[in-house]
Short mmCIF file of C-alpha atoms and ligand atoms in Angstrom, two decimals:
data_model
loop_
_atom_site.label_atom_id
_atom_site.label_comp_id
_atom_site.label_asym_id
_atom_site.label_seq_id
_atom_site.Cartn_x
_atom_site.Cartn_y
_atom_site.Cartn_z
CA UNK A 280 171.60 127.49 63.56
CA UNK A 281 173.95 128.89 60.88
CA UNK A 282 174.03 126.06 57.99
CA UNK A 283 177.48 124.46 57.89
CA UNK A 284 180.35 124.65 55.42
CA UNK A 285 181.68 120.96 56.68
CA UNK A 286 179.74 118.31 57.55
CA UNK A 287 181.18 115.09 59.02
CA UNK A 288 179.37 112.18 57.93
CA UNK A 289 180.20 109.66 60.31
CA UNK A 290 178.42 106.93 58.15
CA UNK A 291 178.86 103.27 59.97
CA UNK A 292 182.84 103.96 60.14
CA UNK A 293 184.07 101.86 63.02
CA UNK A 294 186.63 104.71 64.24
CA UNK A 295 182.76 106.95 63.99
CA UNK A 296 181.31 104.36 66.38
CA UNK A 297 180.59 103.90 69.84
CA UNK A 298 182.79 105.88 71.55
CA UNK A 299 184.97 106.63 68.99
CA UNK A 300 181.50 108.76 67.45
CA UNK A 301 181.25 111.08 70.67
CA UNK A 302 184.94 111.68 70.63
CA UNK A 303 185.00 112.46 67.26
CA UNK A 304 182.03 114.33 67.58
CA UNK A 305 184.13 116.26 70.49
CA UNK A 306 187.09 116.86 68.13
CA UNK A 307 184.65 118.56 65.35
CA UNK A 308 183.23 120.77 68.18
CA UNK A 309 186.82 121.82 69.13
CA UNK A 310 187.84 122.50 65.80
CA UNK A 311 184.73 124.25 65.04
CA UNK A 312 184.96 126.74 68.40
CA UNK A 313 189.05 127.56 68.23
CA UNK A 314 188.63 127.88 64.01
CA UNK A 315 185.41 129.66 63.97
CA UNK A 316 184.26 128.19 61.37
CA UNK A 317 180.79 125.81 60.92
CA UNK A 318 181.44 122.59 61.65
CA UNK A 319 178.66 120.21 61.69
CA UNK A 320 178.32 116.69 61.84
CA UNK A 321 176.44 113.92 60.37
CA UNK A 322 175.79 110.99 62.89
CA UNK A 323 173.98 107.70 63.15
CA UNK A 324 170.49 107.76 63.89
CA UNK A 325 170.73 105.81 67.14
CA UNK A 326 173.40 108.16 68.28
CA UNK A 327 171.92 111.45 67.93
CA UNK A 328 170.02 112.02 71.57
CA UNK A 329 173.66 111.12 72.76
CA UNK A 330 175.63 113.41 71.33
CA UNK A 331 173.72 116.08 70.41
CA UNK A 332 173.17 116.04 74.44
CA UNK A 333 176.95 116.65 74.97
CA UNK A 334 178.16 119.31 71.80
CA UNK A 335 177.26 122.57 70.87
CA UNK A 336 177.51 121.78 66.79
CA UNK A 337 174.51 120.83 64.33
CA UNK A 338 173.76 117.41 64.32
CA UNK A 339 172.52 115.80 61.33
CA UNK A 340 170.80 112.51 60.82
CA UNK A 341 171.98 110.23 58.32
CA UNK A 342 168.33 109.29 57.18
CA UNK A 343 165.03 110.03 57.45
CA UNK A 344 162.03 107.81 56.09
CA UNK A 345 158.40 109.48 53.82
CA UNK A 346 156.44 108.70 57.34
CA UNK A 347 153.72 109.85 59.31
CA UNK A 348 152.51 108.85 62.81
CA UNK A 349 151.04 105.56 62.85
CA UNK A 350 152.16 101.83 61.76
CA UNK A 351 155.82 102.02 60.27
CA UNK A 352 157.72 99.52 62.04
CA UNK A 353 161.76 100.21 62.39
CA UNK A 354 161.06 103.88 60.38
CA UNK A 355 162.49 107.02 61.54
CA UNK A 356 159.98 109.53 61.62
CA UNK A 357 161.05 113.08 61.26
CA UNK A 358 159.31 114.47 64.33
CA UNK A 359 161.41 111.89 66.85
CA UNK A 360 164.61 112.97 65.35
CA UNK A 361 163.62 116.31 65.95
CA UNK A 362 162.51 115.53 69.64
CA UNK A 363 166.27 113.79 70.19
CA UNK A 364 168.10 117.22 69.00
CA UNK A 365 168.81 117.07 65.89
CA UNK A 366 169.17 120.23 63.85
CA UNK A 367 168.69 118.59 60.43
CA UNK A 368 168.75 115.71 58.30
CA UNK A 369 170.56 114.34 55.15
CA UNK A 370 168.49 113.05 52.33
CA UNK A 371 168.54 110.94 50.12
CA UNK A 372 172.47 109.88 50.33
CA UNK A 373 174.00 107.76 47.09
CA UNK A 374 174.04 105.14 49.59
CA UNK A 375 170.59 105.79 51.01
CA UNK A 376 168.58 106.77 47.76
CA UNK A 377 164.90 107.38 48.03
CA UNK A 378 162.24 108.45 44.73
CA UNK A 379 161.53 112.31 44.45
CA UNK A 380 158.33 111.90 45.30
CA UNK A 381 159.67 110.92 48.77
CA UNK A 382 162.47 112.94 48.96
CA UNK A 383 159.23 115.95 49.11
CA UNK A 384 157.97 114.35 51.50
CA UNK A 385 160.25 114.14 54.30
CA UNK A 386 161.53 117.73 53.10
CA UNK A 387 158.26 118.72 54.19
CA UNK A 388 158.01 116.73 57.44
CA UNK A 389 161.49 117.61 58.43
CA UNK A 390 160.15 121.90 57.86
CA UNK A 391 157.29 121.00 59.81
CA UNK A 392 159.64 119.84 62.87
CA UNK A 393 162.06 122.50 62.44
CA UNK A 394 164.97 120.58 60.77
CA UNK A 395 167.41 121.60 58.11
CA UNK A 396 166.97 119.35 55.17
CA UNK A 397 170.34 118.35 52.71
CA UNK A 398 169.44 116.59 50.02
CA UNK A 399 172.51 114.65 48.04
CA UNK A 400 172.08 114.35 44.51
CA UNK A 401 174.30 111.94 42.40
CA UNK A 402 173.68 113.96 38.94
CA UNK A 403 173.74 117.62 38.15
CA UNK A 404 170.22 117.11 36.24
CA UNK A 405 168.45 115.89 39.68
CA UNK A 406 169.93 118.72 41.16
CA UNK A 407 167.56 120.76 39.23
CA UNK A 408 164.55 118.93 40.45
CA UNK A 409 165.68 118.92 43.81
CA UNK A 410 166.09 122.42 43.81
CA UNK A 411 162.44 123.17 43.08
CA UNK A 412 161.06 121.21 46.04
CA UNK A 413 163.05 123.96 48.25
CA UNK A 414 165.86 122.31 50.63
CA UNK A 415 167.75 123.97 52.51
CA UNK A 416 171.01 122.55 51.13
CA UNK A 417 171.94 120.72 48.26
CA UNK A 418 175.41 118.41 48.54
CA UNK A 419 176.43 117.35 45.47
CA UNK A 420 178.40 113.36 45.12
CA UNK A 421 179.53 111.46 42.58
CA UNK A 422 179.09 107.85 43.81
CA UNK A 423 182.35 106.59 41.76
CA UNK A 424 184.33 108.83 43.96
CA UNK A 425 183.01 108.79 47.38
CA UNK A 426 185.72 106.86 49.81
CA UNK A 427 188.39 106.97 46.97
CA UNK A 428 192.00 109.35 47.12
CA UNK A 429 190.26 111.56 43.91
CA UNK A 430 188.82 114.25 45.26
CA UNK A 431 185.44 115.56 43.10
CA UNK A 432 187.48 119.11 42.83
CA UNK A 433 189.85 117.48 41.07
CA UNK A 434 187.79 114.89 38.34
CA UNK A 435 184.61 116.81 38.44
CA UNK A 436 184.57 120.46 38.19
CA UNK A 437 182.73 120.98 35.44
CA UNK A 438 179.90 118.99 37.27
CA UNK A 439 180.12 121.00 40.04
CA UNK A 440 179.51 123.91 38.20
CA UNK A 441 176.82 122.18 35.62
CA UNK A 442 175.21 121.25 39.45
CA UNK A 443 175.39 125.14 40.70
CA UNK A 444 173.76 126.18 36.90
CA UNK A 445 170.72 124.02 37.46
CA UNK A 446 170.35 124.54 41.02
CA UNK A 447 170.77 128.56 40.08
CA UNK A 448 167.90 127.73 37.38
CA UNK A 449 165.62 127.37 40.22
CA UNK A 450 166.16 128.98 43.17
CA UNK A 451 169.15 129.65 45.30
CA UNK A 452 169.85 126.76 47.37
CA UNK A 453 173.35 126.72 49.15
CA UNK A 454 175.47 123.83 47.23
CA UNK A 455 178.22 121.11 49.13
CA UNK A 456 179.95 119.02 47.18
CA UNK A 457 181.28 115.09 48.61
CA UNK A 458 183.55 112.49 47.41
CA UNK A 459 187.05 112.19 48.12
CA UNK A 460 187.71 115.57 49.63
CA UNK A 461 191.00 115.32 51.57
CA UNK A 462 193.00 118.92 52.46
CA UNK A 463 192.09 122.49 52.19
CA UNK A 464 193.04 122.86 48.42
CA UNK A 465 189.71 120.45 47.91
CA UNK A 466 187.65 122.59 49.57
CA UNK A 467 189.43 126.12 48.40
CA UNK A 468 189.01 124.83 44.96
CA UNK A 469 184.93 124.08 45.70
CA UNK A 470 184.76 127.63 46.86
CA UNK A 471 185.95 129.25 44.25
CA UNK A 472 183.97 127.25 42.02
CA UNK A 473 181.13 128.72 43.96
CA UNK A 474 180.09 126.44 46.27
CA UNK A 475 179.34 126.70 50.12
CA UNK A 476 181.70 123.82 51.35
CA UNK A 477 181.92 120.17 51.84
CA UNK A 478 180.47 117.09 52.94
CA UNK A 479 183.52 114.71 53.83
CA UNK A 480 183.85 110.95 55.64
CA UNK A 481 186.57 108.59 55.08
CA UNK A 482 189.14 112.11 54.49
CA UNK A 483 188.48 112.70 58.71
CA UNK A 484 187.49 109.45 60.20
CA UNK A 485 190.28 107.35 58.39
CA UNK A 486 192.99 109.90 58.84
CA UNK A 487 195.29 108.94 62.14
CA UNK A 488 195.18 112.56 63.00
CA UNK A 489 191.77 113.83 62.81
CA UNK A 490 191.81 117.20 64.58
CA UNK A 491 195.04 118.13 62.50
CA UNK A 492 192.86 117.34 59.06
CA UNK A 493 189.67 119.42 60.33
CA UNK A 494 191.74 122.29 61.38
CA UNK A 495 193.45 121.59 57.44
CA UNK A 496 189.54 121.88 56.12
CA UNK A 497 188.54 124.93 58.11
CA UNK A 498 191.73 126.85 57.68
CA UNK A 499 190.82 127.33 53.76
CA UNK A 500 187.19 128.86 54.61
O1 G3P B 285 178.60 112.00 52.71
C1 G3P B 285 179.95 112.15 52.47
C2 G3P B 285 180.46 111.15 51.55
O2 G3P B 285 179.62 110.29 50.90
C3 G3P B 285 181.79 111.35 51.00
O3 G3P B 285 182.53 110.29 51.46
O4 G3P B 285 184.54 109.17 52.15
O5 G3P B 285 184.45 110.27 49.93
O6 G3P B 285 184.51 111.68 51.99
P1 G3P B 285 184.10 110.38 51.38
#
């Protein structure tokens, strides 16, 4: 699998639910194929044997929990996620935050199952942390921003780039940035900043034309 440069996070959005997730998850595959471009998408746990079934895109979990076989009641364990199709997992999410110790953890499990691991960090500083315990991707967020109309190109770049610094420090791990990307000047402007692309939610699932903004995303890659 060839790591994205957009990832969908469907989140709990209703218009990302049900059936509105596989047809979404359908319009991210078409936009991926006739664009070109990687398109991958982030989906709920309980939906990711279904759709990863049907499209030909990574699919992401939107959690994984610091377990091993054995008693963990209502935990998702990295090797079933991996046995349902997923191709990798976000970590540690502003609105899914776990300790670092933990974060290792399932960065390990996840390796051991074959699963790309993105790990979100809310602060350039934990970037730098993050970095050492060797994901594959790093995503970037500012939590004030995430589901608002400013995009983190536009109120943050200096974080971005603080982010890349400390990541850079460390080793080379691809970044994404998140939080209020909308159009392809958000994610033009995170490229030339350096970064690999974009994690996005409300920006797709919200819009009333979906297809039209993802083929707006990928046309600036
Ligand atoms: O994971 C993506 C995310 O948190 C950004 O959300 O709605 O600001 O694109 P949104």
């Amino acid at each position: 699998m060839n790591l994205p440069t957009i990832i969908v996070n469907f989140k709990t959005y209703e218009k990302a639910s049900g059936d509105a997730a596989r047809d979404l998850a359908f319009k991210c595959e078409k936009s991926a194929k006739e664009t070109d471009k990687e398109i991958g998408i982030a989906v709920q746990n309980a939906d990711i044997q279904r759709i990863s079934s049907k499209v030909d895109i990574p699919v992401f979990a939107q959690h994984v929990d610091p377990v091993d076989f054995g008693s963990n009641t209502g935990s998702d364990l990295a090797h079933t996620i991996a046995y349902n199709g997923a191709d990798g997992v976000i970590i540690n999410h502003s609105e899914d935050q776990m300790p670092l110790d933990d974060i290792k953890t399932v960065i390990k499990h996840c390796h051991d199952e074959g699963l790309e691991t993105l790990v979100c960090v809310d602060e350039p500083g934990l970037a730098r942390r993050v970095a050492a315990l060797e994901p594959d991707m790093i995503a970037f967020e500012p939590p004030e921003l995430i589901g608002g109309d400013t995009s983190v190109t536009d109120a943050e770049p200096d974080l971005i780039k603080e982010t890349l610094h400390n990541i850079r420090e460390k080793r080379d791990v691809p970044l994404l940035v998140g939080a209020g990307i909308k159009d392809a000047d958000d994610v033009e402007t995170a490229r030339d900043i350096g970064t690999r692309g974009v994690l996005i939610a409300s920006g797709v699932i919200k819009a009333d034309d979906q297809r039209s903004v993802l083929e707006d995303l990928a046309s600036s890659l």
